[in-house]
GROMACS .gro file of C-alpha atoms in nm:
model
  308
    1UNK     CA    1  -1.114   4.240  -4.482
    2UNK     CA    2  -1.429   4.364  -4.546
    3UNK     CA    3  -1.550   4.402  -4.872
    4UNK     CA    4  -1.761   4.751  -4.819
    5UNK     CA    5  -1.430   4.886  -4.843
    6UNK     CA    6  -1.422   4.757  -5.165
    7UNK     CA    7  -1.729   4.919  -5.281
    8UNK     CA    8  -1.854   5.254  -5.314
    9UNK     CA    9  -1.837   5.539  -5.065
   10UNK     CA   10  -2.116   5.517  -4.874
   11UNK     CA   11  -2.142   5.934  -4.944
   12UNK     CA   12  -2.085   5.864  -5.316
   13UNK     CA   13  -2.338   5.498  -5.292
   14UNK     CA   14  -2.658   5.777  -5.072
   15UNK     CA   15  -2.558   6.078  -5.259
   16UNK     CA   16  -2.619   6.010  -5.633
   17UNK     CA   17  -2.898   5.745  -5.558
   18UNK     CA   18  -3.082   5.910  -5.376
   19UNK     CA   19  -3.044   6.179  -5.658
   20UNK     CA   20  -3.120   5.943  -5.922
   21UNK     CA   21  -3.394   5.791  -5.685
   22UNK     CA   22  -3.569   6.112  -5.755
   23UNK     CA   23  -3.538   6.153  -6.120
   24UNK     CA   24  -3.700   5.861  -6.144
   25UNK     CA   25  -3.984   5.924  -5.943
   26UNK     CA   26  -4.057   6.160  -6.173
   27UNK     CA   27  -4.076   5.932  -6.451
   28UNK     CA   28  -4.282   5.710  -6.191
   29UNK     CA   29  -4.497   5.960  -6.098
   30UNK     CA   30  -4.574   6.096  -6.447
   31UNK     CA   31  -4.664   5.744  -6.624
   32UNK     CA   32  -4.881   5.672  -6.269
   33UNK     CA   33  -5.067   5.975  -6.334
   34UNK     CA   34  -5.127   6.022  -6.731
   35UNK     CA   35  -5.018   5.688  -6.888
   36UNK     CA   36  -4.671   5.660  -7.045
   37UNK     CA   37  -4.625   5.536  -7.399
   38UNK     CA   38  -4.277   5.369  -7.519
   39UNK     CA   39  -4.188   5.672  -7.741
   40UNK     CA   40  -4.239   5.937  -7.397
   41UNK     CA   41  -4.094   5.647  -7.182
   42UNK     CA   42  -3.743   5.695  -7.416
   43UNK     CA   43  -3.744   6.076  -7.445
   44UNK     CA   44  -3.844   6.120  -7.031
   45UNK     CA   45  -3.534   5.886  -6.996
   46UNK     CA   46  -3.307   6.093  -7.248
   47UNK     CA   47  -3.383   6.433  -7.001
   48UNK     CA   48  -3.275   6.249  -6.721
   49UNK     CA   49  -2.968   6.093  -6.855
   50UNK     CA   50  -2.916   6.417  -6.977
   51UNK     CA   51  -2.948   6.619  -6.630
   52UNK     CA   52  -2.781   6.303  -6.453
   53UNK     CA   53  -2.466   6.348  -6.694
   54UNK     CA   54  -2.191   6.532  -6.457
   55UNK     CA   55  -2.313   6.299  -6.154
   56UNK     CA   56  -2.263   5.946  -6.301
   57UNK     CA   57  -1.930   6.131  -6.423
   58UNK     CA   58  -1.858   6.206  -6.008
   59UNK     CA   59  -1.947   5.890  -5.934
   60UNK     CA   60  -1.713   5.694  -6.144
   61UNK     CA   61  -1.420   5.875  -6.031
   62UNK     CA   62  -1.541   5.758  -5.712
   63UNK     CA   63  -1.593   5.386  -5.779
   64UNK     CA   64  -1.260   5.150  -5.615
   65UNK     CA   65  -1.182   4.969  -5.916
   66UNK     CA   66  -1.150   4.550  -5.898
   67UNK     CA   67  -0.871   4.423  -6.089
   68UNK     CA   68  -0.889   4.048  -6.165
   69UNK     CA   69  -0.537   4.115  -6.364
   70UNK     CA   70  -0.344   3.936  -6.082
   71UNK     CA   71  -0.659   3.608  -6.110
   72UNK     CA   72  -0.520   3.296  -6.208
   73UNK     CA   73  -0.833   3.115  -6.282
   74UNK     CA   74  -1.251   3.116  -6.365
   75UNK     CA   75  -1.303   3.120  -6.025
   76UNK     CA   76  -1.054   3.361  -5.862
   77UNK     CA   77  -1.166   3.623  -6.146
   78UNK     CA   78  -1.529   3.546  -5.977
   79UNK     CA   79  -1.448   3.610  -5.637
   80UNK     CA   80  -1.321   3.920  -5.682
   81UNK     CA   81  -1.613   4.058  -5.905
   82UNK     CA   82  -1.942   3.892  -5.857
   83UNK     CA   83  -1.977   4.061  -5.537
   84UNK     CA   84  -2.294   4.183  -5.394
   85UNK     CA   85  -1.994   4.444  -5.286
   86UNK     CA   86  -1.721   4.499  -5.512
   87UNK     CA   87  -1.757   4.798  -5.849
   88UNK     CA   88  -1.731   4.672  -6.210
   89UNK     CA   89  -1.727   5.032  -6.377
   90UNK     CA   90  -1.968   4.932  -6.758
   91UNK     CA   91  -1.955   5.326  -6.736
   92UNK     CA   92  -1.853   5.274  -7.141
   93UNK     CA   93  -2.084   5.038  -7.306
   94UNK     CA   94  -2.423   5.223  -7.094
   95UNK     CA   95  -2.249   5.547  -7.264
   96UNK     CA   96  -2.227   5.349  -7.590
   97UNK     CA   97  -2.659   5.306  -7.509
   98UNK     CA   98  -2.703   5.642  -7.429
   99UNK     CA   99  -2.580   5.749  -7.729
  100UNK     CA  100  -2.694   5.524  -7.977
  101UNK     CA  101  -3.057   5.602  -7.821
  102UNK     CA  102  -3.016   5.969  -7.895
  103UNK     CA  103  -2.952   5.890  -8.309
  104UNK     CA  104  -3.247   5.635  -8.308
  105UNK     CA  105  -3.519   5.658  -8.477
  106UNK     CA  106  -3.794   5.653  -8.242
  107UNK     CA  107  -4.064   5.543  -8.568
  108UNK     CA  108  -3.816   5.274  -8.655
  109UNK     CA  109  -3.765   5.113  -8.274
  110UNK     CA  110  -3.734   4.818  -8.191
  111UNK     CA  111  -3.745   4.612  -7.874
  112UNK     CA  112  -3.498   4.372  -7.793
  113UNK     CA  113  -3.628   4.020  -7.602
  114UNK     CA  114  -3.406   3.938  -7.294
  115UNK     CA  115  -3.549   3.700  -7.071
  116UNK     CA  116  -3.801   3.483  -7.117
  117UNK     CA  117  -3.981   3.345  -6.745
  118UNK     CA  118  -4.211   3.025  -6.621
  119UNK     CA  119  -4.488   3.295  -6.760
  120UNK     CA  120  -4.377   3.612  -6.899
  121UNK     CA  121  -4.139   3.769  -7.140
  122UNK     CA  122  -3.934   4.008  -7.084
  123UNK     CA  123  -3.823   4.313  -7.364
  124UNK     CA  124  -3.573   4.525  -7.322
  125UNK     CA  125  -3.600   4.902  -7.424
  126UNK     CA  126  -3.331   5.017  -7.539
  127UNK     CA  127  -3.084   5.290  -7.372
  128UNK     CA  128  -3.304   5.294  -7.105
  129UNK     CA  129  -3.314   5.165  -6.729
  130UNK     CA  130  -3.676   5.033  -6.902
  131UNK     CA  131  -3.752   4.678  -6.943
  132UNK     CA  132  -4.148   4.579  -7.060
  133UNK     CA  133  -4.305   4.244  -6.881
  134UNK     CA  134  -4.592   4.041  -7.096
  135UNK     CA  135  -4.749   3.773  -7.013
  136UNK     CA  136  -5.028   3.559  -7.225
  137UNK     CA  137  -5.102   3.252  -7.009
  138UNK     CA  138  -5.069   3.378  -6.652
  139UNK     CA  139  -5.255   3.744  -6.567
  140UNK     CA  140  -5.291   3.684  -6.189
  141UNK     CA  141  -4.928   3.650  -6.129
  142UNK     CA  142  -4.878   3.911  -6.316
  143UNK     CA  143  -5.079   4.134  -6.121
  144UNK     CA  144  -4.928   3.981  -5.796
  145UNK     CA  145  -4.576   4.066  -5.925
  146UNK     CA  146  -4.681   4.456  -6.054
  147UNK     CA  147  -4.850   4.462  -5.690
  148UNK     CA  148  -4.593   4.316  -5.492
  149UNK     CA  149  -4.299   4.526  -5.643
  150UNK     CA  150  -4.541   4.911  -5.573
  151UNK     CA  151  -4.497   4.773  -5.236
  152UNK     CA  152  -4.098   4.700  -5.220
  153UNK     CA  153  -4.074   5.025  -5.359
  154UNK     CA  154  -4.253   5.239  -5.162
  155UNK     CA  155  -4.081   5.024  -4.850
  156UNK     CA  156  -3.703   5.037  -4.943
  157UNK     CA  157  -3.696   5.356  -5.164
  158UNK     CA  158  -3.973   5.569  -5.025
  159UNK     CA  159  -3.951   5.476  -4.649
  160UNK     CA  160  -3.564   5.333  -4.623
  161UNK     CA  161  -3.434   5.661  -4.807
  162UNK     CA  162  -3.689   5.907  -4.589
  163UNK     CA  163  -3.468   5.733  -4.279
  164UNK     CA  164  -3.113   5.834  -4.429
  165UNK     CA  165  -3.190   6.145  -4.435
  166UNK     CA  166  -3.305   6.156  -4.068
  167UNK     CA  167  -2.994   5.900  -3.922
  168UNK     CA  168  -2.683   5.967  -3.932
  169UNK     CA  169  -2.640   5.545  -3.807
  170UNK     CA  170  -2.816   5.473  -4.089
  171UNK     CA  171  -2.578   5.666  -4.392
  172UNK     CA  172  -2.308   5.415  -4.288
  173UNK     CA  173  -2.575   5.146  -4.426
  174UNK     CA  174  -2.555   5.086  -4.843
  175UNK     CA  175  -2.907   5.012  -4.925
  176UNK     CA  176  -3.078   4.748  -5.190
  177UNK     CA  177  -3.196   4.849  -5.541
  178UNK     CA  178  -3.492   4.706  -5.569
  179UNK     CA  179  -3.694   4.803  -5.921
  180UNK     CA  180  -3.946   5.052  -5.977
  181UNK     CA  181  -4.280   4.935  -6.115
  182UNK     CA  182  -4.433   5.235  -6.331
  183UNK     CA  183  -4.762   5.111  -6.530
  184UNK     CA  184  -4.953   4.755  -6.682
  185UNK     CA  185  -5.200   4.785  -6.894
  186UNK     CA  186  -5.465   4.452  -7.002
  187UNK     CA  187  -5.527   4.358  -6.589
  188UNK     CA  188  -5.872   4.145  -6.680
  189UNK     CA  189  -5.899   4.469  -6.995
  190UNK     CA  190  -5.820   4.290  -7.311
  191UNK     CA  191  -5.974   4.574  -7.508
  192UNK     CA  192  -5.710   4.845  -7.330
  193UNK     CA  193  -5.398   4.541  -7.405
  194UNK     CA  194  -5.586   4.577  -7.769
  195UNK     CA  195  -5.571   4.912  -7.731
  196UNK     CA  196  -5.188   4.989  -7.628
  197UNK     CA  197  -5.059   4.679  -7.885
  198UNK     CA  198  -5.215   4.874  -8.130
  199UNK     CA  199  -5.019   5.176  -8.101
  200UNK     CA  200  -4.719   5.026  -7.978
  201UNK     CA  201  -4.674   4.628  -8.105
  202UNK     CA  202  -4.483   4.670  -8.358
  203UNK     CA  203  -4.232   4.760  -8.166
  204UNK     CA  204  -4.152   4.458  -8.040
  205UNK     CA  205  -4.004   4.124  -8.229
  206UNK     CA  206  -4.277   3.923  -8.399
  207UNK     CA  207  -4.073   3.589  -8.290
  208UNK     CA  208  -4.255   3.376  -8.022
  209UNK     CA  209  -4.568   3.650  -8.033
  210UNK     CA  210  -4.454   3.905  -7.940
  211UNK     CA  211  -4.649   4.134  -8.136
  212UNK     CA  212  -4.981   3.945  -8.050
  213UNK     CA  213  -5.154   4.150  -7.724
  214UNK     CA  214  -5.156   4.057  -7.391
  215UNK     CA  215  -5.178   4.175  -6.992
  216UNK     CA  216  -4.842   4.385  -7.008
  217UNK     CA  217  -4.614   4.614  -6.722
  218UNK     CA  218  -4.356   4.778  -6.729
  219UNK     CA  219  -4.064   4.811  -6.472
  220UNK     CA  220  -3.739   4.887  -6.398
  221UNK     CA  221  -3.484   4.727  -6.539
  222UNK     CA  222  -3.173   4.440  -6.398
  223UNK     CA  223  -2.888   4.559  -6.551
  224UNK     CA  224  -2.683   4.262  -6.697
  225UNK     CA  225  -2.383   4.092  -6.589
  226UNK     CA  226  -2.053   4.252  -6.757
  227UNK     CA  227  -1.870   4.060  -6.982
  228UNK     CA  228  -1.603   3.977  -6.775
  229UNK     CA  229  -1.780   3.779  -6.524
  230UNK     CA  230  -2.044   3.633  -6.808
  231UNK     CA  231  -1.730   3.484  -7.026
  232UNK     CA  232  -1.617   3.368  -6.650
  233UNK     CA  233  -1.873   3.200  -6.567
  234UNK     CA  234  -1.891   3.018  -6.851
  235UNK     CA  235  -1.523   2.913  -6.793
  236UNK     CA  236  -1.669   2.803  -6.474
  237UNK     CA  237  -1.957   2.635  -6.485
  238UNK     CA  238  -2.005   2.541  -6.855
  239UNK     CA  239  -1.878   2.197  -6.993
  240UNK     CA  240  -1.573   2.242  -7.231
  241UNK     CA  241  -1.782   2.155  -7.549
  242UNK     CA  242  -1.990   2.417  -7.486
  243UNK     CA  243  -1.836   2.734  -7.362
  244UNK     CA  244  -1.731   2.870  -7.768
  245UNK     CA  245  -2.042   2.869  -7.862
  246UNK     CA  246  -2.173   3.086  -7.540
  247UNK     CA  247  -1.907   3.249  -7.530
  248UNK     CA  248  -1.992   3.357  -7.884
  249UNK     CA  249  -2.374   3.326  -7.795
  250UNK     CA  250  -2.496   3.729  -7.811
  251UNK     CA  251  -2.845   3.581  -7.632
  252UNK     CA  252  -2.675   3.525  -7.286
  253UNK     CA  253  -2.557   3.875  -7.280
  254UNK     CA  254  -2.831   3.930  -7.084
  255UNK     CA  255  -2.730   3.812  -6.813
  256UNK     CA  256  -2.932   3.773  -6.496
  257UNK     CA  257  -2.774   3.569  -6.189
  258UNK     CA  258  -3.048   3.435  -5.916
  259UNK     CA  259  -2.956   3.344  -5.578
  260UNK     CA  260  -3.071   3.007  -5.437
  261UNK     CA  261  -2.992   2.991  -5.104
  262UNK     CA  262  -3.271   2.751  -4.996
  263UNK     CA  263  -3.041   2.482  -5.299
  264UNK     CA  264  -2.733   2.343  -5.324
  265UNK     CA  265  -2.662   2.219  -5.694
  266UNK     CA  266  -2.573   1.839  -5.599
  267UNK     CA  267  -2.907   1.809  -5.508
  268UNK     CA  268  -3.147   1.950  -5.861
  269UNK     CA  269  -3.227   1.662  -6.110
  270UNK     CA  270  -2.941   1.627  -6.372
  271UNK     CA  271  -3.159   1.683  -6.673
  272UNK     CA  272  -3.267   1.981  -6.489
  273UNK     CA  273  -2.956   2.117  -6.389
  274UNK     CA  274  -2.840   1.988  -6.782
  275UNK     CA  275  -3.031   2.232  -6.919
  276UNK     CA  276  -2.970   2.585  -6.667
  277UNK     CA  277  -2.621   2.579  -6.793
  278UNK     CA  278  -2.701   2.584  -7.176
  279UNK     CA  279  -2.748   2.990  -7.136
  280UNK     CA  280  -2.703   3.281  -6.856
  281UNK     CA  281  -2.969   3.431  -6.855
  282UNK     CA  282  -3.149   3.416  -6.527
  283UNK     CA  283  -2.860   3.169  -6.405
  284UNK     CA  284  -2.883   3.042  -6.094
  285UNK     CA  285  -2.624   2.994  -5.827
  286UNK     CA  286  -2.741   2.754  -5.583
  287UNK     CA  287  -2.591   2.848  -5.171
  288UNK     CA  288  -2.260   2.528  -5.205
  289UNK     CA  289  -2.132   2.767  -5.553
  290UNK     CA  290  -2.189   3.151  -5.370
  291UNK     CA  291  -2.039   2.979  -5.076
  292UNK     CA  292  -1.726   2.926  -5.278
  293UNK     CA  293  -1.684   3.236  -5.454
  294UNK     CA  294  -1.730   3.365  -5.179
  295UNK     CA  295  -2.049   3.606  -5.202
  296UNK     CA  296  -2.127   3.722  -4.874
  297UNK     CA  297  -2.476   3.421  -4.826
  298UNK     CA  298  -2.552   3.571  -4.511
  299UNK     CA  299  -2.553   3.955  -4.646
  300UNK     CA  300  -2.782   3.839  -4.979
  301UNK     CA  301  -3.021   3.716  -4.712
  302UNK     CA  302  -3.020   4.068  -4.543
  303UNK     CA  303  -3.047   4.258  -4.839
  304UNK     CA  304  -3.377   4.017  -4.920
  305UNK     CA  305  -3.522   4.063  -4.545
  306UNK     CA  306  -3.538   4.438  -4.632
  307UNK     CA  307  -3.690   4.390  -4.909
  308UNK     CA  308  -3.977   4.192  -4.754
   0.00000   0.00000   0.00000
């Protein structure tokens, strides 16, 4: 069966997605022209969320929900839910975050660390669709990511969206999502990073040099994997003796899956593989796992190609 039938309707995806594209572009254009603080970004996000409430409710009504109740094992649950075409409703958790943000005191709002990569640390701006990535070691690599992200945003969110409006055939397509890159600070200018952190640094966690000034970029956050999927990833792949601790670990709420189409899990060095299976942050799914879970590696490759 074609999994596209288990996704949102094309009409809903395009109308809601393109409308929100335009709304988020207003934030992007404002930030590019004037610069923006964390507090200003939160205020703009609240305005957009209030305006898009009716659209979000319409989208929720049009979703074809995935029902994993008849699944017999973690693998079966993941086959039904961890798909590039399936949709799980996360509206309740999003609504809770939005409500918490409305009631928050911006003067005491704290950012949370949600990821740590090879050259940067990622912090969420609670209740919004935005996050911050900071590096203390590799400003050139961070700048390359930012510059490439701007190009991809224009290609997919700009050029591709315009093509959809003009072509009846393309309106049958489900477009991949490309995170927006909003602004950068401190690239080649240490003093600008110092000034920015003097105003905003108190919002970062003190641990792991979170408040230490450094080059930083703001980008649209990739939302974490829903709890149902997180729990079953742990049950399927983690060692039995590690599962209880992993299920209770709050850090695993910031779960993102990274597909690796050019490698199989059996090819990974045992010590590296054991380390990978201790956290859901940047959790790798290799080609053999994608095939086992029927996640359509070819479709993933096609979506990735659209972004290049």
